[in-house]
PDB file of C-alpha atoms in Angstrom:
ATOM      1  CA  UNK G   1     -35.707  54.044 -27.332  1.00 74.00           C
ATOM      2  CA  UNK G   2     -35.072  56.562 -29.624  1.00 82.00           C
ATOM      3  CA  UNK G   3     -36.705  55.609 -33.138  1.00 91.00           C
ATOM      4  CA  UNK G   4     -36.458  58.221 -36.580  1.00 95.00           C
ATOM      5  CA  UNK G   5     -38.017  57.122 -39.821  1.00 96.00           C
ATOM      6  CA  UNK G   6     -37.813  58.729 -43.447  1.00 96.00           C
ATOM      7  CA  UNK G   7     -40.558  57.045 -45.385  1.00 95.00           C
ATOM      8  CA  UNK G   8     -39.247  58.168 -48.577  1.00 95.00           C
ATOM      9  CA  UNK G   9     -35.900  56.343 -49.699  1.00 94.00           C
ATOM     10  CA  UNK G  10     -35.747  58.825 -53.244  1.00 96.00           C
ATOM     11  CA  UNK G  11     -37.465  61.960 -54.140  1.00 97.00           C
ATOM     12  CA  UNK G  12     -36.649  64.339 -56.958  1.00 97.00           C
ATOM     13  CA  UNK G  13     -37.549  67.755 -57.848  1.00 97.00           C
ATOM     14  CA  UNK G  14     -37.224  70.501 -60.778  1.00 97.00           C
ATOM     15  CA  UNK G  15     -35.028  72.890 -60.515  1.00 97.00           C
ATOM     16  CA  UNK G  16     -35.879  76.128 -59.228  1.00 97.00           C
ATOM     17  CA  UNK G  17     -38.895  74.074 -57.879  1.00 97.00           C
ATOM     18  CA  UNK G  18     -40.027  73.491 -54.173  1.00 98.00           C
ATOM     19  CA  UNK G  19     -39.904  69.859 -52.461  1.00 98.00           C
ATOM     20  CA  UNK G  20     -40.754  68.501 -49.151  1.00 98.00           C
ATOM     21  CA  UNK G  21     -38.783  65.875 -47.251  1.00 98.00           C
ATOM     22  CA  UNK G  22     -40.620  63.418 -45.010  1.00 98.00           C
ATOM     23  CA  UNK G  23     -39.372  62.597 -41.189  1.00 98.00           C
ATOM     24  CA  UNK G  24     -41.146  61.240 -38.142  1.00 97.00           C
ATOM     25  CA  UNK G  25     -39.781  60.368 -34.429  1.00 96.00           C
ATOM     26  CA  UNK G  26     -40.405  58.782 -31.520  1.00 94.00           C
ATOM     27  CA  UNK G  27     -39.399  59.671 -27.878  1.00 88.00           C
ATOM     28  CA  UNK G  28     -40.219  59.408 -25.112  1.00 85.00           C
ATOM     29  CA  UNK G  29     -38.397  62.600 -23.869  1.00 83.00           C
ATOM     30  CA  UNK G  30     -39.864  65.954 -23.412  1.00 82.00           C
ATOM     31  CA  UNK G  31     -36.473  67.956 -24.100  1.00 84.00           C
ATOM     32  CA  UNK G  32     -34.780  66.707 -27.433  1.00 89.00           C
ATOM     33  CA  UNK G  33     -33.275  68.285 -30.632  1.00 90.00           C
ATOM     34  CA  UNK G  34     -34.129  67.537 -34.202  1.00 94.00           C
ATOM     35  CA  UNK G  35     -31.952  67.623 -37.532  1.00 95.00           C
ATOM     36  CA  UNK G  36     -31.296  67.658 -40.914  1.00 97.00           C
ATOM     37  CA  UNK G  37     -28.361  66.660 -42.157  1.00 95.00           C
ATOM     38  CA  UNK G  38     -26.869  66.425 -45.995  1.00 96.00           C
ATOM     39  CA  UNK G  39     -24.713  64.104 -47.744  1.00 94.00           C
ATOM     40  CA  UNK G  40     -23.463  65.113 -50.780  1.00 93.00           C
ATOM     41  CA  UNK G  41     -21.499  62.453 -52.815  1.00 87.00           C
ATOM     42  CA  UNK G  42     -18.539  63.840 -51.062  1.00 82.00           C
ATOM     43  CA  UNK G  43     -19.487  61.542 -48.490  1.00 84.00           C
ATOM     44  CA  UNK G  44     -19.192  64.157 -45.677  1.00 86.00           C
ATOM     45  CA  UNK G  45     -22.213  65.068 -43.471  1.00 90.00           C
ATOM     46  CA  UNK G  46     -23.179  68.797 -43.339  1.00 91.00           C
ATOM     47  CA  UNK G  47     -26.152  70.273 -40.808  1.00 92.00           C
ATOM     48  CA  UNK G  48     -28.329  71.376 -42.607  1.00 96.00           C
ATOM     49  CA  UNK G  49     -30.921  73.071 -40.615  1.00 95.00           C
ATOM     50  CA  UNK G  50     -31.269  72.133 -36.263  1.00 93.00           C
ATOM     51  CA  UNK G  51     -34.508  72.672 -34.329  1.00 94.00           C
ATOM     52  CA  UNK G  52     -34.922  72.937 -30.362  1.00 90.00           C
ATOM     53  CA  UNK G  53     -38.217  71.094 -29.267  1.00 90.00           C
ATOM     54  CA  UNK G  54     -39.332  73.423 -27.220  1.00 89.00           C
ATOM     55  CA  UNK G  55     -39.675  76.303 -29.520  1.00 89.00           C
ATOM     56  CA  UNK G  56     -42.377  76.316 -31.429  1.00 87.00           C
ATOM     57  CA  UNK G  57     -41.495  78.301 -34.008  1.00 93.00           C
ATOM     58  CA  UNK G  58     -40.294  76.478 -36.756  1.00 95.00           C
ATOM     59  CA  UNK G  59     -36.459  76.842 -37.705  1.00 94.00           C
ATOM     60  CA  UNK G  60     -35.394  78.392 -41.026  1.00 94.00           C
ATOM     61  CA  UNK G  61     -32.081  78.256 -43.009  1.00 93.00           C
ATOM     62  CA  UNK G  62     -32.187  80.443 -46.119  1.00 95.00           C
ATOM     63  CA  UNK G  63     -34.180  78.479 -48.445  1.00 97.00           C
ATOM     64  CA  UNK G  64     -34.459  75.488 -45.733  1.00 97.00           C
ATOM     65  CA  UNK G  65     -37.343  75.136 -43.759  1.00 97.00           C
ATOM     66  CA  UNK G  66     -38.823  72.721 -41.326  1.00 97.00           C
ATOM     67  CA  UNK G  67     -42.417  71.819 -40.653  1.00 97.00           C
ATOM     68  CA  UNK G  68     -42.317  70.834 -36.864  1.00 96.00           C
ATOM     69  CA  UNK G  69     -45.233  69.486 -35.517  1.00 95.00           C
ATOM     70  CA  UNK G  70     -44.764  68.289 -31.952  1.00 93.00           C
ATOM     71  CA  UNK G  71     -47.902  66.225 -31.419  1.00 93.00           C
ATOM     72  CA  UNK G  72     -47.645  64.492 -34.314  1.00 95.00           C
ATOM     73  CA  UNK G  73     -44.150  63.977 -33.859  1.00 95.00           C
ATOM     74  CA  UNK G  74     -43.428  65.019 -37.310  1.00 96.00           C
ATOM     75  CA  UNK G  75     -40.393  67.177 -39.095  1.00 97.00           C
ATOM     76  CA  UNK G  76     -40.864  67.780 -42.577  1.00 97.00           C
ATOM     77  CA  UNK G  77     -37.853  69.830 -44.017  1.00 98.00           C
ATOM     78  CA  UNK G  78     -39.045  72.072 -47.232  1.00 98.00           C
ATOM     79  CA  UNK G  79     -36.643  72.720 -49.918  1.00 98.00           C
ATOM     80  CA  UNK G  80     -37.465  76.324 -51.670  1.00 97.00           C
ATOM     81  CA  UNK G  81     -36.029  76.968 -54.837  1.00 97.00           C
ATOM     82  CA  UNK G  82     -34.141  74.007 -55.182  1.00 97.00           C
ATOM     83  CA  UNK G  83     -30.362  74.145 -56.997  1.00 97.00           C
ATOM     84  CA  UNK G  84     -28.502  71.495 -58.557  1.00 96.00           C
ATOM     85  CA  UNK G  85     -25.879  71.763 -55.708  1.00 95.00           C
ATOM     86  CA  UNK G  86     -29.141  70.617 -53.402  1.00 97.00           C
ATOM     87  CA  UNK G  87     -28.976  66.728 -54.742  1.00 97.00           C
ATOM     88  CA  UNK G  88     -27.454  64.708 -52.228  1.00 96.00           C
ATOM     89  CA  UNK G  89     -28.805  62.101 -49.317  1.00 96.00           C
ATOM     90  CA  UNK G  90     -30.677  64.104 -45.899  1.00 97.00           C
ATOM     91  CA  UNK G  91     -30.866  62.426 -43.095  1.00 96.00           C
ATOM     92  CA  UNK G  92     -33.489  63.384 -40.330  1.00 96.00           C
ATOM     93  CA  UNK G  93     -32.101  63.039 -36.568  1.00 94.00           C
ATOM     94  CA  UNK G  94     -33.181  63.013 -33.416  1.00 92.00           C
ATOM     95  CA  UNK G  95     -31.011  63.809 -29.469  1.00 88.00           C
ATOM     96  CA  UNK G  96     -32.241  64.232 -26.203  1.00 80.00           C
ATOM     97  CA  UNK G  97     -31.269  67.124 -24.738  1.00 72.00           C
ATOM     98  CA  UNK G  98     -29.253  66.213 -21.870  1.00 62.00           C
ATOM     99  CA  UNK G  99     -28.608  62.460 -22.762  1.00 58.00           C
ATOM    100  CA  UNK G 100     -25.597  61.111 -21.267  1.00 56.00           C
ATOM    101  CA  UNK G 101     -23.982  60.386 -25.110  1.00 61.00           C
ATOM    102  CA  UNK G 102     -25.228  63.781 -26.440  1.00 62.00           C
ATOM    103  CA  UNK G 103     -25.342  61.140 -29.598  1.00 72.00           C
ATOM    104  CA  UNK G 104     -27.894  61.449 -32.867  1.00 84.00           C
ATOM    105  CA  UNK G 105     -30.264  58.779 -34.296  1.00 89.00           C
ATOM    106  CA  UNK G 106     -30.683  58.837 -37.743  1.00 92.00           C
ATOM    107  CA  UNK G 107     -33.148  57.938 -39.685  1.00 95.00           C
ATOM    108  CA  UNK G 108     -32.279  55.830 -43.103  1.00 94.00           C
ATOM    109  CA  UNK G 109     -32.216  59.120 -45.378  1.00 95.00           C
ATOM    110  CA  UNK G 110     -33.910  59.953 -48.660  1.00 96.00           C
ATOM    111  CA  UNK G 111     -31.817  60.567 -51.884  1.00 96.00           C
ATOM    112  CA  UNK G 112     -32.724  63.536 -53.112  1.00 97.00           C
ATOM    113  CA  UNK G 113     -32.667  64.185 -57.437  1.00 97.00           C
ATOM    114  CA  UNK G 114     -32.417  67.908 -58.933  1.00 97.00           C
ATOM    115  CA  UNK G 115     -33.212  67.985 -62.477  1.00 96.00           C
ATOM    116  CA  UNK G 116     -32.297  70.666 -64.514  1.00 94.00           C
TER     117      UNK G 116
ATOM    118  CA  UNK H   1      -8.241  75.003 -40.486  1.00 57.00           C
ATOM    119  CA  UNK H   2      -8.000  70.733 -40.207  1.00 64.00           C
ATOM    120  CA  UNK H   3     -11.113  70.215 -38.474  1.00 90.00           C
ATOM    121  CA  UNK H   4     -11.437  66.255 -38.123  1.00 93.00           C
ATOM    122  CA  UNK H   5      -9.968  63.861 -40.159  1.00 94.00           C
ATOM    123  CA  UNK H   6      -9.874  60.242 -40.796  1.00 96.00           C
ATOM    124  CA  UNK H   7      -7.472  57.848 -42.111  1.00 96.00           C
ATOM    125  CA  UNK H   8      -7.106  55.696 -44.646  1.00 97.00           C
ATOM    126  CA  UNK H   9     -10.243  57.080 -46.544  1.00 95.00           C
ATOM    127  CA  UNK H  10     -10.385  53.539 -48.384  1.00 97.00           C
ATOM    128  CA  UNK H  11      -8.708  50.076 -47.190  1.00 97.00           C
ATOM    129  CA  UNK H  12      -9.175  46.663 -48.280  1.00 97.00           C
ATOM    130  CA  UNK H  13      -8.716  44.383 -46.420  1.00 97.00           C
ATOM    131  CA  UNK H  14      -9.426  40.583 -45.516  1.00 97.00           C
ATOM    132  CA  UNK H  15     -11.543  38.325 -43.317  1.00 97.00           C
ATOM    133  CA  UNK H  16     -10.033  37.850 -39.876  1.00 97.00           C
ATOM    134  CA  UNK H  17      -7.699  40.727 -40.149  1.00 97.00           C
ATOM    135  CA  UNK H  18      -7.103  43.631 -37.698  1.00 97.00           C
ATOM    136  CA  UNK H  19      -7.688  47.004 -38.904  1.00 97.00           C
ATOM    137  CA  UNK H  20      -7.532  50.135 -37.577  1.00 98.00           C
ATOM    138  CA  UNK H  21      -9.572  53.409 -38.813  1.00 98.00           C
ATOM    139  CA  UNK H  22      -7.542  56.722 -37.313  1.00 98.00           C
ATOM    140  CA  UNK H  23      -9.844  60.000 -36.064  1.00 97.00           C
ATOM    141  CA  UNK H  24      -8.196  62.984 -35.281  1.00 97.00           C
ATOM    142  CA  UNK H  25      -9.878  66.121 -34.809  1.00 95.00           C
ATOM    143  CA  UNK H  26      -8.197  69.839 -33.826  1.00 94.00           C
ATOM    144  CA  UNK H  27     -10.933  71.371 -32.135  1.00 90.00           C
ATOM    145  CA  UNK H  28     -10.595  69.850 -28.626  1.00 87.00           C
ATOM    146  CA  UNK H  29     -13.909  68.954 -28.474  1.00 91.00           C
ATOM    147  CA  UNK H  30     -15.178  66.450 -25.638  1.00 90.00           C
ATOM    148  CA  UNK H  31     -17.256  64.181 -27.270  1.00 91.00           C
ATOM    149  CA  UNK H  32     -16.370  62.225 -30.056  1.00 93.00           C
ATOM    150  CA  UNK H  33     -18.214  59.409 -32.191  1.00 94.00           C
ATOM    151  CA  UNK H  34     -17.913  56.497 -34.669  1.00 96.00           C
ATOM    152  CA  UNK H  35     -20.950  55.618 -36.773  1.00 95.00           C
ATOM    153  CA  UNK H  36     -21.225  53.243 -39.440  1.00 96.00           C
ATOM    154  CA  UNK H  37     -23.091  54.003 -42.547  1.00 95.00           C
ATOM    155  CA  UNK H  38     -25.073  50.916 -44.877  1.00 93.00           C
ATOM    156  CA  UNK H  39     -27.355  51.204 -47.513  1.00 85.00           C
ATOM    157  CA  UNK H  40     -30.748  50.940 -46.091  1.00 80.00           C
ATOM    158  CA  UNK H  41     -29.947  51.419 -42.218  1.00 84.00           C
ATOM    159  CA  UNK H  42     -28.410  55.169 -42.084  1.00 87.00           C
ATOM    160  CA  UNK H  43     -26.036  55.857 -39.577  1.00 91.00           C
ATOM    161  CA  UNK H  44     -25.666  53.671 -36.399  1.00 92.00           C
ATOM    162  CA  UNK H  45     -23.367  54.594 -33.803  1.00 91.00           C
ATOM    163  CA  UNK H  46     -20.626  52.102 -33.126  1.00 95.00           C
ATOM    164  CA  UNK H  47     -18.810  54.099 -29.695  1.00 94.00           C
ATOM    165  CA  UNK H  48     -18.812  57.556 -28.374  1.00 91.00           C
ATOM    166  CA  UNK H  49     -16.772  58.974 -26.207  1.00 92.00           C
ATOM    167  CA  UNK H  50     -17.209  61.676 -23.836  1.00 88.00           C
ATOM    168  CA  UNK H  51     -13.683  62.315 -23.273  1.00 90.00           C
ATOM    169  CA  UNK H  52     -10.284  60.967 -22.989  1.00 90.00           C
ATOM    170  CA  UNK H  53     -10.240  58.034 -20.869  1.00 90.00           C
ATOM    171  CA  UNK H  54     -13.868  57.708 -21.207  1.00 90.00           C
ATOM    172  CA  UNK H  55     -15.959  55.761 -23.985  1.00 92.00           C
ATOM    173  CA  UNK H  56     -19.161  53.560 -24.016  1.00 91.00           C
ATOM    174  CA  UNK H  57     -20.842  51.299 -26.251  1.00 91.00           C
ATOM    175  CA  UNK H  58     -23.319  52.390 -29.286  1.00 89.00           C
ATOM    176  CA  UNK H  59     -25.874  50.427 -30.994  1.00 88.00           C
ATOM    177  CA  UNK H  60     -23.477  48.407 -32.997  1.00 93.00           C
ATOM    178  CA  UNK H  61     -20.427  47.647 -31.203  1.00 95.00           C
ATOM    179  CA  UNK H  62     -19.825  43.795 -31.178  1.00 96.00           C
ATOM    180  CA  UNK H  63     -16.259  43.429 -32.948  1.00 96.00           C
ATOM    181  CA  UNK H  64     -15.240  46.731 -32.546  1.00 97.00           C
ATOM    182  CA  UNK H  65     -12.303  48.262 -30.041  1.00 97.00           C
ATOM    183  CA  UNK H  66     -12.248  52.141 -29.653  1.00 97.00           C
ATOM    184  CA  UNK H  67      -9.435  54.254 -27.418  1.00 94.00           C
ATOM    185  CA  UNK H  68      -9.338  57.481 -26.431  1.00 95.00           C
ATOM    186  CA  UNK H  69      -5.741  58.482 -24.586  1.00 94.00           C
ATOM    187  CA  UNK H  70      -5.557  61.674 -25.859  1.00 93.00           C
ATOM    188  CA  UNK H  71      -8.513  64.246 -26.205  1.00 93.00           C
ATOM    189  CA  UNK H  72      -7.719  64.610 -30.446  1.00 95.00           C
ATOM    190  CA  UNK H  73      -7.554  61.065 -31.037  1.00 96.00           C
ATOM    191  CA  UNK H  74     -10.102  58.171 -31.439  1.00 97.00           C
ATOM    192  CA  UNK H  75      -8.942  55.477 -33.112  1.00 98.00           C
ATOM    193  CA  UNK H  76     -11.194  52.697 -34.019  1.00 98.00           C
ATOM    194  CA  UNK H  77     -10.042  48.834 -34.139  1.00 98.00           C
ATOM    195  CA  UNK H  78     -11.696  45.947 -35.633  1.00 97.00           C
ATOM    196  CA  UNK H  79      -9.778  43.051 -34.029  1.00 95.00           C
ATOM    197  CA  UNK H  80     -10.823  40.218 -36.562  1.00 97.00           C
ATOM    198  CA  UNK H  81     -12.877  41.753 -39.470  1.00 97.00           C
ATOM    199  CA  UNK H  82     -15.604  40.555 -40.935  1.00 97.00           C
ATOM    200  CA  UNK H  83     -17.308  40.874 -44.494  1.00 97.00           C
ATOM    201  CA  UNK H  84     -20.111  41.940 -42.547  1.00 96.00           C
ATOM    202  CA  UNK H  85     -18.142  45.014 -41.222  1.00 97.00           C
ATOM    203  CA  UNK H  86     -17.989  46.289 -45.033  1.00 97.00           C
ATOM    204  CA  UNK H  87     -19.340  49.617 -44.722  1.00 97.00           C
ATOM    205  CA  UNK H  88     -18.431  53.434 -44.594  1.00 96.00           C
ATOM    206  CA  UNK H  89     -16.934  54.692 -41.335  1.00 97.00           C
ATOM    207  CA  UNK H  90     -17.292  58.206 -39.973  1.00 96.00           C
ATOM    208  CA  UNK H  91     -15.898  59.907 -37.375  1.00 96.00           C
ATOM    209  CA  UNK H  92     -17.389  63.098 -35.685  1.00 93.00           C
ATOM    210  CA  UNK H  93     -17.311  65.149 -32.500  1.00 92.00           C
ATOM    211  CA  UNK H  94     -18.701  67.854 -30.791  1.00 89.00           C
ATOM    212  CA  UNK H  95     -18.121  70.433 -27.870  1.00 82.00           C
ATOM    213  CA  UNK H  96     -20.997  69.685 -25.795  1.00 75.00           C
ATOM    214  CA  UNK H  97     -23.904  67.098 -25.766  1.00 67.00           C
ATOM    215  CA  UNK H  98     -26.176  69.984 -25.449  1.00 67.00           C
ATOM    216  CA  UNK H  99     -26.694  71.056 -29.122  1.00 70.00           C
ATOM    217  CA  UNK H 100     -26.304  67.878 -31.265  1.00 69.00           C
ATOM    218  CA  UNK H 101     -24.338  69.838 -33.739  1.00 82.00           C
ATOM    219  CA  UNK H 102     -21.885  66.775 -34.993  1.00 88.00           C
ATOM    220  CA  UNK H 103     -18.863  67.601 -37.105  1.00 91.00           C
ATOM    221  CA  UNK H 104     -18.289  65.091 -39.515  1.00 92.00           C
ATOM    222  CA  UNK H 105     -14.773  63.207 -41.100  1.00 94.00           C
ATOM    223  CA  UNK H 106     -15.213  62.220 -44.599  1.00 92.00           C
ATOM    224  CA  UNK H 107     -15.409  58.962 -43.830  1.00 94.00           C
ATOM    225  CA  UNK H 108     -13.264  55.606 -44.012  1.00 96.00           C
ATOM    226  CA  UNK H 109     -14.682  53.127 -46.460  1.00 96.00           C
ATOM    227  CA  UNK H 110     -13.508  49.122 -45.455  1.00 98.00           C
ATOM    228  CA  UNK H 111     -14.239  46.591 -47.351  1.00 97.00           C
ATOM    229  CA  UNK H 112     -13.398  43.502 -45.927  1.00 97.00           C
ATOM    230  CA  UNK H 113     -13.344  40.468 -48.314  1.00 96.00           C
TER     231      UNK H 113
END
């Protein structure tokens, strides 16, 4: 089974500043996707930034980054230049590519602070 | 521009009640999801559905009745609700299995007393 885990429930970061969110996975599948997602306190869920497995390179959104490190099953996402609009919950995901559900695991999310 | 919404975005209800949470979504997309959302547990899927006619069990499912009779719709039943069922709902789809990219409702939030 699929696991994700976010070992950091909160972080917060200084404006303008840079911050690094924490995610690690477990699969046993050679061919899977990985995520980001945001929740602002809108409630609704926004993809954030999406990375394919099997490229190596490592994805990049504007001022969203990921740190994807296969082997360690590890996928950091790195906030540059971080806004007040940037507070909300992420959640890192996980789907195997091909899965019969073509359905996400999420890990429990980190809550994200911006001070000004 | 609808995209996919859900209805009622807050209901209160009580223990032992039925209650149903409405999806609707304009894209036609094939697949199409209910999650739950709790403090300290994330998102865990309820039922997906891969297309009308067709749905399957997530992680969560005991108490919970889904439908799918039209491709838009995917309403979401709790036949005899539960305080434990208190939580935030959401609702999402997407064209094909193959990217992962989920749209999201804005969520339902029960709370069942």
């Amino acid at each position: 089974a699929q696991t994700v885990t976010q070992s950091q429930p909160e972080m917060s970061v200084q404006e303008a500043e840079t911050v690094t969110l924490s995610c690690t996975y477990d699969t046993s599948e050679s061919d899977y996707y990985l995520f980001w997602y945001k929740q602002p306190p809108s409630r609704q869920m926004i993809l954030v930034i999406r990375q394919e497995a099997y490229k190596q390179q490592n994805a990049t959104e504007n001022r969203f980054s990921v740190n994807f490190q296969k082997a360690a099953k590890s996928f950091s996402l790195k906030i540059s230049d971080s806004q007040l609009g940037d507070a909300a919950m992420y959640f890192c995901a996980c789907m195997n590519y091909g899965g019969s559900q073509g359905n996400l695991i999420f890990g429990k999310g980190t809550k994200l602070s911006v001070k000004p | 521009d609808a995209g996919i919404t859900q209805s009622p975005r807050y209901k209160i209800t009580e223990t032992g009640r039925q209650v149903t949470l409405m999806c609707h979504q304009t894209w036609s997309h094939s697949y199409m999801f209910w999650y739950r959302q709790d403090l300290g547990h994330g998102l865990r899927l309820i039922y997906y559905s891969a297309a009308a006619d067709i749905t399957d069990k997530g992680e969560v499912s005991d108490g919970y009745v889904v439908s799918r009779s039209k491709t838009e719709n995917f309403p979401l039943t709790l036949e005899s609700a539960t305080r434990s069922q208190t939580s935030v709902y959401f609702c999402a789809s997407t064209i094909t299995r193959y990217t992962g990219e989920l749209f999201f409702g804005e969520g339902s939030r029960l709370t069942v007393l």
